[in-house]
Amino acid sequence: MAYLKQTNRLRPATGLGWLQSEMDRMLAPPRNRRSEWRPPFTLHESDLAFDVRFVVPGADPEQLEVRVEGDVLRVSGTRPGVSDVARRRLVRERSTGKFSRALELPAPVDGEHVQARYANGVLQVTLPKAAEARSRRIEIRHDQDEE
């Protein structure tokens, strides 16, 4: 790990900005706190609906909550961890604890027909688009007699 950076000999202060940003990074609070865990997701769009998939392996489906408020999808829940009482943890790369995500969708959805399903560690939420947000083909009329 290199903590020194090459500076311009004529302007030695040019390296101070880099040094300040490195110090800020080192002194910042840890980013992976249990309360800040955010499961990754993918969002797909078709002509009729949005499909959102959250990766939450090990989560209890009873502890997951899905809400739609206008054009915002809110997903929250808990993924339990393994108790460390009887053993000493050496490494933990898997985030656990409470999480919450809010996604603003690019078009209005039909909140009455939203479906959610949990299988194989993936929470899939299907949000049908509202009728006014769906794309449709417009037929072009042409009259051959008019010129």
Backbone as numpy.savetxt, mean C-alpha at the origin, in Angstrom:
# Nx Ny Nz CAx CAy CAz Cx Cy Cz
31.76 0.34 4.81 30.92 1.51 4.81 31.81 2.74 4.81
31.62 3.61 3.85 32.45 4.81 3.76 31.69 5.99 4.34
32.28 6.62 5.33 31.65 7.79 5.94 32.23 9.09 5.41
33.31 9.01 4.70 33.92 10.21 4.13 33.64 10.24 2.64
33.36 11.40 2.16 33.07 11.57 0.75 34.07 12.56 0.16
34.47 12.31 -1.05 35.41 13.20 -1.73 34.79 14.59 -1.86
35.50 15.62 -1.46 35.01 16.99 -1.59 35.86 17.74 -2.59
35.32 18.82 -3.08 36.03 19.69 -3.99 37.06 20.47 -3.18
38.33 20.46 -3.58 39.39 21.13 -2.82 39.20 22.65 -2.78
38.58 23.20 -3.81 38.38 24.64 -3.84 37.18 25.05 -3.01
36.22 24.13 -2.82 35.03 24.42 -2.02 34.80 23.26 -1.04
35.50 23.24 0.08 35.39 22.09 1.00 34.02 21.98 1.65
33.22 23.02 1.65 31.90 22.96 2.30 30.89 22.17 1.48
31.24 21.77 0.24 30.27 21.04 -0.58 29.92 19.69 0.04
30.80 19.12 0.84 30.52 17.84 1.47 29.68 17.95 2.73
29.45 19.15 3.22 28.69 19.31 4.46 27.22 18.93 4.32
26.64 19.20 3.18 25.25 18.80 2.95 25.10 17.29 3.01
26.03 16.59 2.39 26.02 15.13 2.43 26.19 14.64 3.86
27.12 15.24 4.60 27.36 14.84 5.98 26.12 15.07 6.84
25.43 16.20 6.63 24.22 16.48 7.39 23.13 15.45 7.10
22.95 15.09 5.82 21.92 14.11 5.49 22.26 12.73 6.06
23.54 12.35 6.08 23.94 11.07 6.67 23.71 11.07 8.18
23.98 12.18 8.84 23.75 12.27 10.29 22.25 12.19 10.59
21.42 12.87 9.78 19.98 12.81 9.97 19.47 11.39 9.80
20.00 10.68 8.80 19.59 9.30 8.55 19.97 8.40 9.72
21.16 8.56 10.25 21.62 7.70 11.34 20.89 7.99 12.64
20.50 9.23 12.88 19.85 9.60 14.12 18.32 9.51 14.08
17.78 9.25 12.90 16.32 9.15 12.77 15.81 7.93 13.52
14.57 8.00 14.03 14.01 6.83 14.71 13.84 5.67 13.74
13.85 4.44 14.23 13.70 3.28 13.35 12.37 3.32 12.60
12.39 2.89 11.35 11.19 2.95 10.52 10.31 1.72 10.68
10.86 0.60 11.10 10.08 -0.64 11.16 9.51 -0.90 12.54
8.81 0.04 13.08 8.13 -0.18 14.34 6.89 -1.01 14.08
6.46 -1.75 15.09 5.30 -2.61 14.92 4.07 -1.80 14.54
3.90 -0.61 15.08 2.71 0.19 14.79 2.74 0.79 13.39
3.88 0.77 12.73 4.01 1.37 11.41 4.02 0.35 10.28
3.73 -0.92 10.60 3.77 -1.95 9.58 2.68 -1.70 8.54
3.04 -1.80 7.28 2.10 -1.60 6.19 2.26 -2.74 5.20
1.25 -3.61 5.08 1.38 -4.73 4.15 1.42 -4.25 2.71
2.23 -4.90 1.88 2.28 -4.52 0.47 0.98 -4.89 -0.24
0.69 -4.18 -1.32 -0.54 -4.46 -2.07 -0.30 -4.22 -3.55
-1.21 -4.76 -4.36 -1.25 -4.47 -5.79 -2.67 -3.98 -6.12
-2.75 -3.08 -7.05 -4.03 -2.52 -7.48 -4.13 -2.68 -8.99
-5.20 -3.36 -9.44 -5.46 -3.53 -10.86 -6.80 -2.89 -11.18
-6.94 -2.45 -12.43 -8.18 -1.84 -12.88 -8.64 -2.51 -14.16
-9.93 -2.80 -14.24 -10.54 -3.26 -15.48 -11.64 -2.25 -15.83
-12.36 -2.51 -16.90 -13.44 -1.59 -17.28 -14.55 -1.58 -16.23
-14.73 -2.70 -15.50 -15.85 -2.82 -14.58 -15.50 -2.65 -13.11
-14.23 -2.88 -12.72 -13.92 -2.90 -11.29 -12.44 -2.64 -11.02
-12.16 -2.39 -9.73 -10.79 -2.35 -9.21 -10.58 -3.63 -8.42
-9.38 -4.18 -8.49 -9.02 -5.38 -7.75 -7.78 -5.04 -6.93
-7.89 -5.13 -5.60 -6.77 -4.81 -4.71 -6.42 -6.08 -3.95
-5.12 -6.42 -3.90 -4.67 -7.60 -3.17 -3.59 -7.19 -2.18
-3.87 -7.49 -0.90 -2.95 -7.21 0.19 -2.27 -8.51 0.62
-0.96 -8.47 0.82 -0.21 -9.65 1.24 -0.10 -9.61 2.77
-0.86 -10.49 3.43 -0.88 -10.55 4.90 -0.84 -12.01 5.37
0.23 -12.75 5.06 0.27 -14.15 5.48 0.27 -14.27 7.00
-0.45 -15.27 7.48 -0.52 -15.50 8.91 -1.58 -14.69 9.62
-2.27 -13.81 8.91 -3.32 -13.00 9.55 -4.57 -13.85 9.76
-5.28 -13.56 10.81 -6.55 -14.22 11.09 -7.63 -13.43 10.35
-8.38 -14.06 9.44 -9.41 -13.32 8.70 -10.43 -12.63 9.61
-10.63 -13.17 10.81 -11.55 -12.55 11.76 -11.01 -11.23 12.30
-9.69 -11.02 12.19 -9.06 -9.79 12.68 -8.86 -8.75 11.59
-9.35 -9.01 10.38 -9.22 -8.07 9.26 -10.52 -7.30 9.09
-10.41 -6.03 8.74 -11.58 -5.18 8.52 -11.42 -4.42 7.22
-12.47 -4.43 6.40 -12.48 -3.73 5.12 -13.64 -2.75 5.14
-13.35 -1.48 4.82 -14.38 -0.43 4.76 -14.21 0.37 3.47
-15.32 0.84 2.96 -15.31 1.74 1.81 -16.03 3.00 2.23
-15.33 4.13 2.11 -15.89 5.44 2.45 -15.72 6.34 1.24
-16.79 6.46 0.46 -16.69 7.23 -0.78 -15.80 6.51 -1.77
-14.71 7.15 -2.19 -13.76 6.50 -3.10 -12.47 6.09 -2.37
-12.56 5.88 -1.05 -11.40 5.47 -0.25 -11.64 4.08 0.32
-10.69 3.19 0.08 -10.72 1.84 0.64 -9.84 1.84 1.88
-10.38 1.39 3.01 -9.63 1.29 4.26 -9.57 -0.17 4.68
-8.35 -0.65 4.90 -8.13 -2.03 5.35 -7.28 -1.97 6.60
-7.71 -2.68 7.64 -6.95 -2.71 8.89 -7.04 -4.11 9.47
-6.15 -4.40 10.39 -6.16 -5.71 11.03 -4.92 -5.92 11.87
-4.72 -7.18 12.22 -3.58 -7.56 13.06 -2.99 -8.85 12.52
-1.68 -8.90 12.48 -0.99 -10.15 12.16 -0.18 -10.52 13.39
-0.55 -11.63 14.07 0.12 -11.99 15.32 1.55 -12.46 15.08
2.36 -12.29 16.10 3.72 -12.77 16.06 3.86 -14.01 16.93
5.04 -14.55 16.96 5.35 -15.72 17.78 5.91 -15.23 19.10
5.45 -15.81 20.18 5.92 -15.40 21.50 7.40 -15.73 21.67
8.15 -14.78 22.26 9.58 -14.95 22.49 9.88 -15.29 23.95
8.88 -15.71 24.70 9.06 -15.93 26.13 10.05 -17.05 26.40
9.92 -18.17 25.71 10.74 -19.34 26.02 12.05 -19.39 25.24
12.27 -18.47 24.34 13.50 -18.51 23.54 13.98 -17.11 23.20
15.19 -17.05 22.78 15.83 -15.77 22.47 15.76 -15.54 20.96
15.20 -14.41 20.55 15.10 -14.09 19.14 16.44 -13.59 18.63
16.89 -14.15 17.52 18.13 -13.71 16.90 17.89 -12.76 15.74
16.89 -13.07 14.92 16.58 -12.24 13.76 15.07 -12.26 13.56
14.50 -11.11 13.19 13.09 -11.05 12.81 12.97 -10.17 11.59
12.63 -10.76 10.46 12.43 -10.01 9.23 10.95 -9.86 8.89
10.09 -10.57 9.59 8.66 -10.56 9.32 7.98 -9.57 10.25
7.28 -8.61 9.69 6.57 -7.61 10.48 5.29 -8.19 11.04
4.99 -7.83 12.28 3.76 -8.28 12.92 3.10 -7.11 13.62
1.91 -7.34 14.11 1.19 -6.32 14.85 0.07 -5.72 14.05
-0.42 -4.59 14.53 -1.54 -3.91 13.88 -1.08 -3.18 12.63
-1.98 -3.07 11.67 -1.69 -2.30 10.46 -2.96 -1.61 10.01
-2.78 -0.61 9.17 -3.90 0.12 8.60 -3.45 0.73 7.29
-4.26 0.58 6.25 -3.96 1.19 4.95 -5.21 1.91 4.46
-5.02 3.02 3.81 -6.11 3.76 3.17 -5.68 4.08 1.75
-6.48 3.65 0.78 -6.16 3.87 -0.63 -7.26 4.71 -1.27
-6.87 5.82 -1.87 -7.83 6.62 -2.60 -7.90 6.08 -4.02
-9.08 5.63 -4.42 -9.24 5.03 -5.73 -9.45 6.11 -6.78
-9.02 5.87 -8.02 -9.08 6.91 -9.04 -10.47 7.18 -9.61
-11.47 6.38 -9.24 -12.83 6.60 -9.74 -13.82 6.15 -8.67
-15.05 6.64 -8.70 -16.06 6.23 -7.71 -16.38 4.74 -7.84
-16.69 4.11 -6.71 -17.02 2.68 -6.70 -18.43 2.48 -6.14
-18.98 1.31 -6.45 -20.29 0.92 -5.94 -20.07 0.21 -4.61
-20.18 0.95 -3.51 -19.88 0.43 -2.18 -20.78 -0.69 -1.73
-21.96 -0.83 -2.31 -22.90 -1.87 -1.92 -22.50 -3.25 -2.43
-21.66 -3.31 -3.45 -21.31 -4.60 -4.07 -19.83 -4.96 -3.94
-19.15 -4.38 -2.99 -17.74 -4.70 -2.75 -17.65 -6.10 -2.15
-16.68 -6.87 -2.60 -16.46 -8.22 -2.09 -15.03 -8.34 -1.59
-14.85 -9.08 -0.48 -13.52 -9.32 0.08 -13.37 -10.81 0.34
-12.18 -11.33 0.07 -11.91 -12.75 0.24 -10.48 -12.93 0.72
-10.26 -13.83 1.67 -8.92 -14.11 2.20 -8.58 -15.56 1.91
-7.48 -15.80 1.22 -7.03 -17.16 0.92 -5.52 -17.15 0.72
-4.85 -18.14 1.29 -3.42 -18.33 1.12 -2.60 -17.08 1.46
-3.02 -16.36 2.50 -2.27 -15.20 2.95 -2.50 -13.93 2.16
-3.46 -13.94 1.25 -3.74 -12.77 0.42 -5.19 -12.34 0.64
-5.38 -11.07 0.97 -6.71 -10.48 1.08 -7.01 -9.80 -0.25
-8.04 -10.30 -0.93 -8.44 -9.75 -2.23 -9.74 -8.98 -2.07
-9.73 -7.72 -2.48 -10.92 -6.87 -2.41 -11.28 -6.46 -3.83
-12.51 -6.77 -4.23 -13.00 -6.40 -5.55 -14.03 -5.29 -5.38
-13.78 -4.16 -6.03 -14.62 -2.97 -5.90 -15.20 -2.63 -7.26
-16.46 -2.96 -7.51 -17.07 -2.59 -8.80 -17.14 -1.07 -8.96
-16.88 -0.62 -10.15 -16.96 0.81 -10.41 -18.42 1.25 -10.42
-18.65 2.48 -10.00 -19.99 3.07 -10.08 -20.35 3.20 -11.56
-21.63 3.14 -11.85 -22.10 3.16 -13.24 -21.54 4.35 -14.02
-21.49 5.52 -13.37 -21.00 6.71 -14.09 -19.50 6.68 -14.34
-18.76 5.81 -13.67 -17.31 5.75 -13.84 -16.88 4.71 -14.87
-17.79 3.86 -15.29 -17.44 2.82 -16.27 -17.28 3.41 -17.65
-16.32 2.88 -18.39 -16.14 3.35 -19.76 -17.12 2.60 -20.67
-17.56 3.27 -21.68 -18.47 2.63 -22.63 -18.18 3.18 -24.01
-18.47 2.36 -24.99 -18.24 2.74 -26.38 -19.45 3.52 -26.87
-19.20 4.63 -27.51 -20.26 5.48 -28.07 -20.32 5.25 -29.57
-21.49 4.90 -30.04 -21.67 4.66 -31.47 -21.70 6.00 -32.20
-21.02 6.06 -33.29 -20.99 7.28 -34.11 -21.95 7.10 -35.26
-22.94 7.95 -35.31 -23.91 7.90 -36.41 -23.39 8.73 -37.57
-23.68 8.27 -38.73 -23.31 9.07 -39.89 -24.44 8.97 -40.92
-24.74 10.10 -41.47 -25.78 10.16 -42.49 -25.11 10.34 -43.82
-25.43 9.46 -44.73 -24.80 9.52 -46.06 -25.44 10.59 -46.95
-26.67 10.96 -46.62 -27.36 11.93 -47.46 -26.90 13.36 -47.20
-26.38 13.66 -46.01 -25.95 15.02 -45.69 -24.54 15.27 -46.22
-24.35 16.44 -46.76 -23.02 16.81 -47.21 -22.78 18.25 -46.99
